[in-house]
Amino acid sequence: MTDWVLPLVVGTVTGILSGCGVGGGTLLLVYLTAFAGVDQHQAQGINLLYFLPAAALALPSHWKQGYLAKPLLLPAILSGLLFAALAAWISTGLEVEILRKWFGGFLILIGIHELFVKSKQEPCGNEKNGV
Amino acid sequence: MGQRMRAVISGGLAGLCNGFFGGGGGSVLVPCLTKWCHLSQREAFATSVAVILPLCVLSAGIYLWRSDLSLVAALPYLVGGSIGGFLGGRYFKCMNVVWLRKLFGLLLLYGGVRCFL
């Protein structure tokens, strides 16, 4: 039972961020690998599965609010699928220890970017209609 | 370079991260979309969710097939993610993202450094 509660709470909190596209998945990966001691491949797989309902349930709102840049979706998704397949294939064949070092470097790069690159806050609820 | 070509490159980078690290595609895609494709922050966040979702379906399939991923271990995160995703979509308009991102950056640095210890 208690094995359930913490993952559920963590999943909910990061899910809010994921739904907003603010890096909830990256955060869940940090929780799984650095705090919960889950094996690197397992953590990555859990994170991928977790994002499916989080994104699927957030998307209808984004769509209705007109925040999706529709003309960019198809080209970005098609090329993304190609590279995702290739990278997932390589990653699942890699030694965990090697993958973990790459992953650490990736987190540090994104962390530095988030901390030091300025992002301006936009006023609450500025509705826009695509591009 | 046209907007479409920029989307292709941005999506490709997101795909690489998504497949290789099982996540973090959005952390790469959002800056690409704002700085390079000139979307507003909110458009970039929302659009990145829509781009990453199909990539996750494909990557998750490959992980299920090629690594011994346990669905049972993933289940509570899936339930939490559903609740959170729904809430995130609804309250998206009023999220204050600046302080969130600082906190986020610190956590990532911690997690990153832990990988080398």
PDB file of C-alpha atoms in Angstrom:
ATOM      1  CA  MET A   1       0.000   0.000   0.000  1.00  0.00           C
ATOM      2  CA  THR A   2       2.677   2.488   1.010  1.00  0.00           C
ATOM      3  CA  ASP A   3       4.659   1.477  -2.069  1.00  0.00           C
ATOM      4  CA  TRP A   4       1.780   2.936  -3.944  1.00  0.00           C
ATOM      5  CA  VAL A   5       1.188   6.221  -2.185  1.00  0.00           C
ATOM      6  CA  LEU A   6       4.496   7.968  -2.790  1.00  0.00           C
ATOM      7  CA  PRO A   7       4.698   7.075  -6.511  1.00  0.00           C
ATOM      8  CA  LEU A   8       1.108   8.238  -6.886  1.00  0.00           C
ATOM      9  CA  VAL A   9       1.792  11.601  -5.240  1.00  0.00           C
ATOM     10  CA  VAL A  10       5.049  12.120  -7.132  1.00  0.00           C
ATOM     11  CA  GLY A  11       3.318  11.130 -10.379  1.00  0.00           C
ATOM     12  CA  THR A  12       0.550  13.661  -9.739  1.00  0.00           C
ATOM     13  CA  VAL A  13       2.915  16.548  -8.997  1.00  0.00           C
ATOM     14  CA  THR A  14       5.177  15.884 -11.976  1.00  0.00           C
ATOM     15  CA  GLY A  15       2.056  15.198 -14.058  1.00  0.00           C
ATOM     16  CA  ILE A  16       0.876  18.768 -13.496  1.00  0.00           C
ATOM     17  CA  LEU A  17       4.202  20.006 -14.826  1.00  0.00           C
ATOM     18  CA  SER A  18       4.226  17.523 -17.697  1.00  0.00           C
ATOM     19  CA  GLY A  19       0.744  18.592 -18.712  1.00  0.00           C
ATOM     20  CA  CYS A  20       2.077  22.126 -18.976  1.00  0.00           C
ATOM     21  CA  GLY A  21       5.185  21.031 -20.880  1.00  0.00           C
ATOM     22  CA  VAL A  22       7.437  22.313 -18.103  1.00  0.00           C
ATOM     23  CA  GLY A  23       9.670  19.268 -17.774  1.00  0.00           C
ATOM     24  CA  GLY A  24       7.661  17.043 -15.450  1.00  0.00           C
ATOM     25  CA  GLY A  25       9.054  13.989 -17.178  1.00  0.00           C
ATOM     26  CA  THR A  26      12.635  15.089 -16.641  1.00  0.00           C
ATOM     27  CA  LEU A  27      11.796  15.696 -12.987  1.00  0.00           C
ATOM     28  CA  LEU A  28      10.221  12.260 -12.622  1.00  0.00           C
ATOM     29  CA  LEU A  29      13.391  10.753 -14.107  1.00  0.00           C
ATOM     30  CA  VAL A  30      15.447  12.553 -11.462  1.00  0.00           C
ATOM     31  CA  TYR A  31      13.133  11.288  -8.722  1.00  0.00           C
ATOM     32  CA  LEU A  32      13.248   7.705  -9.998  1.00  0.00           C
ATOM     33  CA  THR A  33      16.997   7.506 -10.491  1.00  0.00           C
ATOM     34  CA  ALA A  34      18.379   9.770  -7.731  1.00  0.00           C
ATOM     35  CA  PHE A  35      15.779   9.282  -4.965  1.00  0.00           C
ATOM     36  CA  ALA A  36      13.896   6.030  -5.563  1.00  0.00           C
ATOM     37  CA  GLY A  37      16.936   4.045  -6.728  1.00  0.00           C
ATOM     38  CA  VAL A  38      15.211   2.627  -9.809  1.00  0.00           C
ATOM     39  CA  ASP A  39      17.459   1.102 -12.472  1.00  0.00           C
ATOM     40  CA  GLN A  40      18.196   3.511 -15.347  1.00  0.00           C
ATOM     41  CA  HIS A  41      16.417   1.601 -18.125  1.00  0.00           C
ATOM     42  CA  GLN A  42      13.436   0.859 -15.909  1.00  0.00           C
ATOM     43  CA  ALA A  43      13.204   4.536 -14.873  1.00  0.00           C
ATOM     44  CA  GLN A  44      13.301   5.687 -18.469  1.00  0.00           C
ATOM     45  CA  GLY A  45      10.643   3.182 -19.471  1.00  0.00           C
ATOM     46  CA  ILE A  46       8.377   4.163 -16.560  1.00  0.00           C
ATOM     47  CA  ASN A  47       8.786   7.803 -17.506  1.00  0.00           C
ATOM     48  CA  LEU A  48       7.792   7.140 -21.104  1.00  0.00           C
ATOM     49  CA  LEU A  49       4.673   5.226 -20.057  1.00  0.00           C
ATOM     50  CA  TYR A  50       3.770   7.820 -17.447  1.00  0.00           C
ATOM     51  CA  PHE A  51       3.844  10.628 -19.984  1.00  0.00           C
ATOM     52  CA  LEU A  52       1.181   8.984 -22.159  1.00  0.00           C
ATOM     53  CA  PRO A  53      -1.876   9.606 -19.930  1.00  0.00           C
ATOM     54  CA  ALA A  54      -0.432  12.867 -18.551  1.00  0.00           C
ATOM     55  CA  ALA A  55      -0.067  14.318 -22.056  1.00  0.00           C
ATOM     56  CA  ALA A  56      -3.267  12.794 -23.430  1.00  0.00           C
ATOM     57  CA  LEU A  57      -5.338  14.344 -20.649  1.00  0.00           C
ATOM     58  CA  ALA A  58      -3.691  17.757 -20.903  1.00  0.00           C
ATOM     59  CA  LEU A  59      -3.929  18.062 -24.681  1.00  0.00           C
ATOM     60  CA  PRO A  60      -7.675  18.688 -25.074  1.00  0.00           C
ATOM     61  CA  SER A  61      -7.369  21.792 -22.872  1.00  0.00           C
ATOM     62  CA  HIS A  62      -4.400  23.087 -24.829  1.00  0.00           C
ATOM     63  CA  TRP A  63      -6.286  22.487 -28.044  1.00  0.00           C
ATOM     64  CA  LYS A  64      -9.384  24.322 -26.856  1.00  0.00           C
ATOM     65  CA  GLN A  65      -7.378  27.238 -25.537  1.00  0.00           C
ATOM     66  CA  GLY A  66      -5.714  27.620 -28.925  1.00  0.00           C
ATOM     67  CA  TYR A  67      -2.128  27.234 -27.751  1.00  0.00           C
ATOM     68  CA  LEU A  68      -1.080  24.548 -30.243  1.00  0.00           C
ATOM     69  CA  ALA A  69       1.068  25.747 -33.150  1.00  0.00           C
ATOM     70  CA  LYS A  70      -0.673  23.399 -35.581  1.00  0.00           C
ATOM     71  CA  PRO A  71       1.433  23.986 -38.740  1.00  0.00           C
ATOM     72  CA  LEU A  72       4.563  22.877 -36.851  1.00  0.00           C
ATOM     73  CA  LEU A  73       3.098  19.674 -35.436  1.00  0.00           C
ATOM     74  CA  LEU A  74       3.344  17.295 -38.367  1.00  0.00           C
ATOM     75  CA  PRO A  75       6.931  18.059 -39.472  1.00  0.00           C
ATOM     76  CA  ALA A  76       8.159  18.005 -35.863  1.00  0.00           C
ATOM     77  CA  ILE A  77       6.382  14.755 -35.049  1.00  0.00           C
ATOM     78  CA  LEU A  78       7.511  12.894 -38.185  1.00  0.00           C
ATOM     79  CA  SER A  79      11.163  13.720 -37.729  1.00  0.00           C
ATOM     80  CA  GLY A  80      10.846  13.170 -33.973  1.00  0.00           C
ATOM     81  CA  LEU A  81       9.490   9.655 -34.501  1.00  0.00           C
ATOM     82  CA  LEU A  82      12.402   8.710 -36.707  1.00  0.00           C
ATOM     83  CA  PHE A  83      15.030   9.905 -34.240  1.00  0.00           C
ATOM     84  CA  ALA A  84      13.158   8.572 -31.206  1.00  0.00           C
ATOM     85  CA  ALA A  85      13.084   5.072 -32.689  1.00  0.00           C
ATOM     86  CA  LEU A  86      16.776   5.163 -33.468  1.00  0.00           C
ATOM     87  CA  ALA A  87      17.752   6.565 -30.059  1.00  0.00           C
ATOM     88  CA  ALA A  88      15.478   4.199 -28.115  1.00  0.00           C
ATOM     89  CA  TRP A  89      16.989   1.272 -29.986  1.00  0.00           C
ATOM     90  CA  ILE A  90      20.531   2.351 -29.108  1.00  0.00           C
ATOM     91  CA  SER A  91      19.679   3.256 -25.530  1.00  0.00           C
ATOM     92  CA  THR A  92      17.992  -0.038 -24.667  1.00  0.00           C
ATOM     93  CA  GLY A  93      21.089  -1.858 -25.885  1.00  0.00           C
ATOM     94  CA  LEU A  94      23.552   0.220 -23.835  1.00  0.00           C
ATOM     95  CA  GLU A  95      25.160  -0.760 -20.522  1.00  0.00           C
ATOM     96  CA  VAL A  96      23.342   0.904 -17.633  1.00  0.00           C
ATOM     97  CA  GLU A  97      26.510   2.480 -16.230  1.00  0.00           C
ATOM     98  CA  ILE A  98      27.379   4.150 -19.530  1.00  0.00           C
ATOM     99  CA  LEU A  99      23.832   5.344 -20.083  1.00  0.00           C
ATOM    100  CA  ARG A 100      23.792   6.805 -16.568  1.00  0.00           C
ATOM    101  CA  LYS A 101      26.832   8.997 -17.290  1.00  0.00           C
ATOM    102  CA  TRP A 102      25.247  10.335 -20.467  1.00  0.00           C
ATOM    103  CA  PHE A 103      22.059  10.950 -18.576  1.00  0.00           C
ATOM    104  CA  GLY A 104      23.926  12.831 -15.828  1.00  0.00           C
ATOM    105  CA  GLY A 105      25.589  15.074 -18.387  1.00  0.00           C
ATOM    106  CA  PHE A 106      22.233  15.748 -20.022  1.00  0.00           C
ATOM    107  CA  LEU A 107      20.613  16.713 -16.701  1.00  0.00           C
ATOM    108  CA  ILE A 108      23.462  19.068 -15.831  1.00  0.00           C
ATOM    109  CA  LEU A 109      23.181  20.810 -19.209  1.00  0.00           C
ATOM    110  CA  ILE A 110      19.430  21.299 -18.900  1.00  0.00           C
ATOM    111  CA  GLY A 111      19.758  22.337 -15.247  1.00  0.00           C
ATOM    112  CA  ILE A 112      22.277  25.042 -16.141  1.00  0.00           C
ATOM    113  CA  HIS A 113      20.069  26.206 -18.975  1.00  0.00           C
ATOM    114  CA  GLU A 114      17.004  26.460 -16.713  1.00  0.00           C
ATOM    115  CA  LEU A 115      18.926  28.302 -14.013  1.00  0.00           C
ATOM    116  CA  PHE A 116      20.797  30.807 -16.095  1.00  0.00           C
ATOM    117  CA  VAL A 117      18.854  31.442 -19.272  1.00  0.00           C
ATOM    118  CA  LYS A 118      16.286  34.145 -18.726  1.00  0.00           C
ATOM    119  CA  SER A 119      12.663  33.323 -19.405  1.00  0.00           C
ATOM    120  CA  LYS A 120      10.108  36.033 -19.197  1.00  0.00           C
ATOM    121  CA  GLN A 121       6.801  35.439 -17.484  1.00  0.00           C
ATOM    122  CA  GLU A 122       3.880  36.126 -19.762  1.00  0.00           C
ATOM    123  CA  PRO A 123       0.739  37.676 -18.355  1.00  0.00           C
ATOM    124  CA  CYS A 124      -1.766  35.189 -17.004  1.00  0.00           C
ATOM    125  CA  GLY A 125      -4.050  33.717 -19.656  1.00  0.00           C
ATOM    126  CA  ASN A 126      -2.990  35.520 -22.804  1.00  0.00           C
ATOM    127  CA  GLU A 127      -4.958  33.586 -25.360  1.00  0.00           C
ATOM    128  CA  LYS A 128      -3.396  33.127 -28.751  1.00  0.00           C
ATOM    129  CA  ASN A 129      -4.493  31.233 -31.773  1.00  0.00           C
ATOM    130  CA  GLY A 130      -1.658  29.130 -33.126  1.00  0.00           C
ATOM    131  CA  VAL A 131       0.914  30.679 -35.424  1.00  0.00           C
TER     132      VAL A 131
ATOM    133  CA  MET B   1      15.477  28.422 -43.250  1.00  0.00           C
ATOM    134  CA  GLY B   2      11.728  27.939 -43.351  1.00  0.00           C
ATOM    135  CA  GLN B   3       9.577  27.469 -40.296  1.00  0.00           C
ATOM    136  CA  ARG B   4       8.814  23.924 -41.379  1.00  0.00           C
ATOM    137  CA  MET B   5      12.496  22.945 -41.594  1.00  0.00           C
ATOM    138  CA  ARG B   6      13.061  24.394 -38.147  1.00  0.00           C
ATOM    139  CA  ALA B   7      10.213  22.281 -36.842  1.00  0.00           C
ATOM    140  CA  VAL B   8      11.793  19.188 -38.427  1.00  0.00           C
ATOM    141  CA  ILE B   9      15.132  19.827 -36.714  1.00  0.00           C
ATOM    142  CA  SER B  10      13.543  20.722 -33.359  1.00  0.00           C
ATOM    143  CA  GLY B  11      11.376  17.604 -33.464  1.00  0.00           C
ATOM    144  CA  GLY B  12      14.380  15.453 -34.372  1.00  0.00           C
ATOM    145  CA  LEU B  13      16.356  16.724 -31.377  1.00  0.00           C
ATOM    146  CA  ALA B  14      13.390  16.081 -29.103  1.00  0.00           C
ATOM    147  CA  GLY B  15      13.121  12.571 -30.546  1.00  0.00           C
ATOM    148  CA  LEU B  16      16.784  11.838 -29.835  1.00  0.00           C
ATOM    149  CA  CYS B  17      16.383  12.803 -26.167  1.00  0.00           C
ATOM    150  CA  ASN B  18      13.048  11.081 -25.844  1.00  0.00           C
ATOM    151  CA  GLY B  19      14.367   7.783 -27.143  1.00  0.00           C
ATOM    152  CA  PHE B  20      17.810   7.903 -25.581  1.00  0.00           C
ATOM    153  CA  PHE B  21      16.945   9.223 -22.117  1.00  0.00           C
ATOM    154  CA  GLY B  22      13.298   8.200 -21.991  1.00  0.00           C
ATOM    155  CA  GLY B  23      12.325  11.805 -21.397  1.00  0.00           C
ATOM    156  CA  GLY B  24      13.575  15.346 -21.446  1.00  0.00           C
ATOM    157  CA  GLY B  25      12.444  15.874 -25.022  1.00  0.00           C
ATOM    158  CA  GLY B  26      10.325  18.787 -23.872  1.00  0.00           C
ATOM    159  CA  SER B  27      13.259  20.420 -22.104  1.00  0.00           C
ATOM    160  CA  VAL B  28      14.992  20.573 -25.476  1.00  0.00           C
ATOM    161  CA  LEU B  29      11.942  21.244 -27.606  1.00  0.00           C
ATOM    162  CA  VAL B  30      10.538  24.212 -25.662  1.00  0.00           C
ATOM    163  CA  PRO B  31      13.652  26.410 -26.054  1.00  0.00           C
ATOM    164  CA  CYS B  32      13.878  25.424 -29.742  1.00  0.00           C
ATOM    165  CA  LEU B  33      10.259  26.434 -30.277  1.00  0.00           C
ATOM    166  CA  THR B  34      10.540  29.770 -28.468  1.00  0.00           C
ATOM    167  CA  LYS B  35      13.975  30.957 -29.621  1.00  0.00           C
ATOM    168  CA  TRP B  36      14.066  29.439 -33.047  1.00  0.00           C
ATOM    169  CA  CYS B  37      10.466  29.048 -34.182  1.00  0.00           C
ATOM    170  CA  HIS B  38       9.355  32.222 -32.366  1.00  0.00           C
ATOM    171  CA  LEU B  39       6.431  30.759 -30.475  1.00  0.00           C
ATOM    172  CA  SER B  40       5.291  32.323 -27.210  1.00  0.00           C
ATOM    173  CA  GLN B  41       6.220  30.392 -24.060  1.00  0.00           C
ATOM    174  CA  ARG B  42       2.726  29.046 -23.612  1.00  0.00           C
ATOM    175  CA  GLU B  43       2.388  28.006 -27.236  1.00  0.00           C
ATOM    176  CA  ALA B  44       5.764  26.288 -26.984  1.00  0.00           C
ATOM    177  CA  PHE B  45       4.809  24.404 -23.796  1.00  0.00           C
ATOM    178  CA  ALA B  46       1.482  23.242 -25.240  1.00  0.00           C
ATOM    179  CA  THR B  47       2.930  22.370 -28.654  1.00  0.00           C
ATOM    180  CA  SER B  48       5.772  20.395 -27.081  1.00  0.00           C
ATOM    181  CA  VAL B  49       3.239  18.216 -25.231  1.00  0.00           C
ATOM    182  CA  ALA B  50       1.515  17.451 -28.544  1.00  0.00           C
ATOM    183  CA  VAL B  51       4.804  16.622 -30.290  1.00  0.00           C
ATOM    184  CA  ILE B  52       6.233  14.487 -27.480  1.00  0.00           C
ATOM    185  CA  LEU B  53       3.136  12.332 -26.978  1.00  0.00           C
ATOM    186  CA  PRO B  54       3.475  10.283 -30.202  1.00  0.00           C
ATOM    187  CA  LEU B  55       7.248  10.017 -29.669  1.00  0.00           C
ATOM    188  CA  CYS B  56       6.593   8.515 -26.230  1.00  0.00           C
ATOM    189  CA  VAL B  57       4.235   5.922 -27.695  1.00  0.00           C
ATOM    190  CA  LEU B  58       6.951   4.732 -30.064  1.00  0.00           C
ATOM    191  CA  SER B  59       9.812   4.886 -27.537  1.00  0.00           C
ATOM    192  CA  ALA B  60       7.755   3.175 -24.819  1.00  0.00           C
ATOM    193  CA  GLY B  61       6.973   0.376 -27.269  1.00  0.00           C
ATOM    194  CA  ILE B  62      10.670  -0.110 -27.994  1.00  0.00           C
ATOM    195  CA  TYR B  63      11.513  -0.073 -24.264  1.00  0.00           C
ATOM    196  CA  LEU B  64       8.790  -2.627 -23.527  1.00  0.00           C
ATOM    197  CA  TRP B  65      10.145  -4.819 -26.247  1.00  0.00           C
ATOM    198  CA  ARG B  66      13.901  -4.483 -25.643  1.00  0.00           C
ATOM    199  CA  SER B  67      14.327  -3.903 -21.907  1.00  0.00           C
ATOM    200  CA  ASP B  68      12.574  -5.667 -19.035  1.00  0.00           C
ATOM    201  CA  LEU B  69      10.251  -2.843 -18.167  1.00  0.00           C
ATOM    202  CA  SER B  70       7.744  -3.669 -15.432  1.00  0.00           C
ATOM    203  CA  LEU B  71       4.219  -2.416 -16.067  1.00  0.00           C
ATOM    204  CA  VAL B  72       3.276  -3.037 -12.432  1.00  0.00           C
ATOM    205  CA  ALA B  73       6.007  -0.688 -11.192  1.00  0.00           C
ATOM    206  CA  ALA B  74       4.867   1.942 -13.679  1.00  0.00           C
ATOM    207  CA  LEU B  75       1.183   1.766 -12.774  1.00  0.00           C
ATOM    208  CA  PRO B  76       1.052   4.180  -9.779  1.00  0.00           C
ATOM    209  CA  TYR B  77       2.992   6.762 -11.805  1.00  0.00           C
ATOM    210  CA  LEU B  78       0.510   6.345 -14.632  1.00  0.00           C
ATOM    211  CA  VAL B  79      -2.423   7.001 -12.311  1.00  0.00           C
ATOM    212  CA  GLY B  80      -0.692  10.019 -10.745  1.00  0.00           C
ATOM    213  CA  GLY B  81       0.323  11.266 -14.166  1.00  0.00           C
ATOM    214  CA  SER B  82      -3.294  11.110 -15.341  1.00  0.00           C
ATOM    215  CA  ILE B  83      -4.541  13.224 -12.445  1.00  0.00           C
ATOM    216  CA  GLY B  84      -1.663  15.671 -12.759  1.00  0.00           C
ATOM    217  CA  GLY B  85      -1.895  15.938 -16.525  1.00  0.00           C
ATOM    218  CA  PHE B  86      -5.574  16.772 -16.354  1.00  0.00           C
ATOM    219  CA  LEU B  87      -5.004  19.450 -13.707  1.00  0.00           C
ATOM    220  CA  GLY B  88      -1.990  20.838 -15.547  1.00  0.00           C
ATOM    221  CA  GLY B  89      -4.018  21.280 -18.709  1.00  0.00           C
ATOM    222  CA  ARG B  90      -6.833  23.044 -16.872  1.00  0.00           C
ATOM    223  CA  TYR B  91      -4.737  25.468 -14.838  1.00  0.00           C
ATOM    224  CA  PHE B  92      -2.129  26.004 -17.503  1.00  0.00           C
ATOM    225  CA  LYS B  93      -3.112  29.600 -18.163  1.00  0.00           C
ATOM    226  CA  CYS B  94      -2.230  30.767 -14.679  1.00  0.00           C
ATOM    227  CA  MET B  95       0.959  28.845 -14.022  1.00  0.00           C
ATOM    228  CA  ASN B  96       3.829  30.988 -12.833  1.00  0.00           C
ATOM    229  CA  VAL B  97       6.682  29.332 -14.630  1.00  0.00           C
ATOM    230  CA  VAL B  98       9.655  31.491 -13.658  1.00  0.00           C
ATOM    231  CA  TRP B  99      10.214  30.302 -10.071  1.00  0.00           C
ATOM    232  CA  LEU B 100       9.214  26.791 -11.061  1.00  0.00           C
ATOM    233  CA  ARG B 101      11.997  26.691 -13.593  1.00  0.00           C
ATOM    234  CA  LYS B 102      14.628  27.790 -11.079  1.00  0.00           C
ATOM    235  CA  LEU B 103      13.595  25.046  -8.687  1.00  0.00           C
ATOM    236  CA  PHE B 104      13.520  22.631 -11.582  1.00  0.00           C
ATOM    237  CA  GLY B 105      17.056  23.622 -12.638  1.00  0.00           C
ATOM    238  CA  LEU B 106      18.403  22.993  -9.130  1.00  0.00           C
ATOM    239  CA  LEU B 107      16.816  19.547  -8.931  1.00  0.00           C
ATOM    240  CA  LEU B 108      18.236  18.597 -12.304  1.00  0.00           C
ATOM    241  CA  LEU B 109      21.728  19.666 -11.304  1.00  0.00           C
ATOM    242  CA  TYR B 110      21.423  17.555  -8.161  1.00  0.00           C
ATOM    243  CA  GLY B 111      20.232  14.541 -10.157  1.00  0.00           C
ATOM    244  CA  GLY B 112      22.943  15.053 -12.765  1.00  0.00           C
ATOM    245  CA  VAL B 113      25.764  15.254 -10.246  1.00  0.00           C
ATOM    246  CA  ARG B 114      24.442  12.130  -8.489  1.00  0.00           C
ATOM    247  CA  CYS B 115      24.980  10.171 -11.705  1.00  0.00           C
ATOM    248  CA  PHE B 116      28.724  10.728 -11.460  1.00  0.00           C
ATOM    249  CA  LEU B 117      29.096   9.880  -7.766  1.00  0.00           C
TER     250      LEU B 117
END
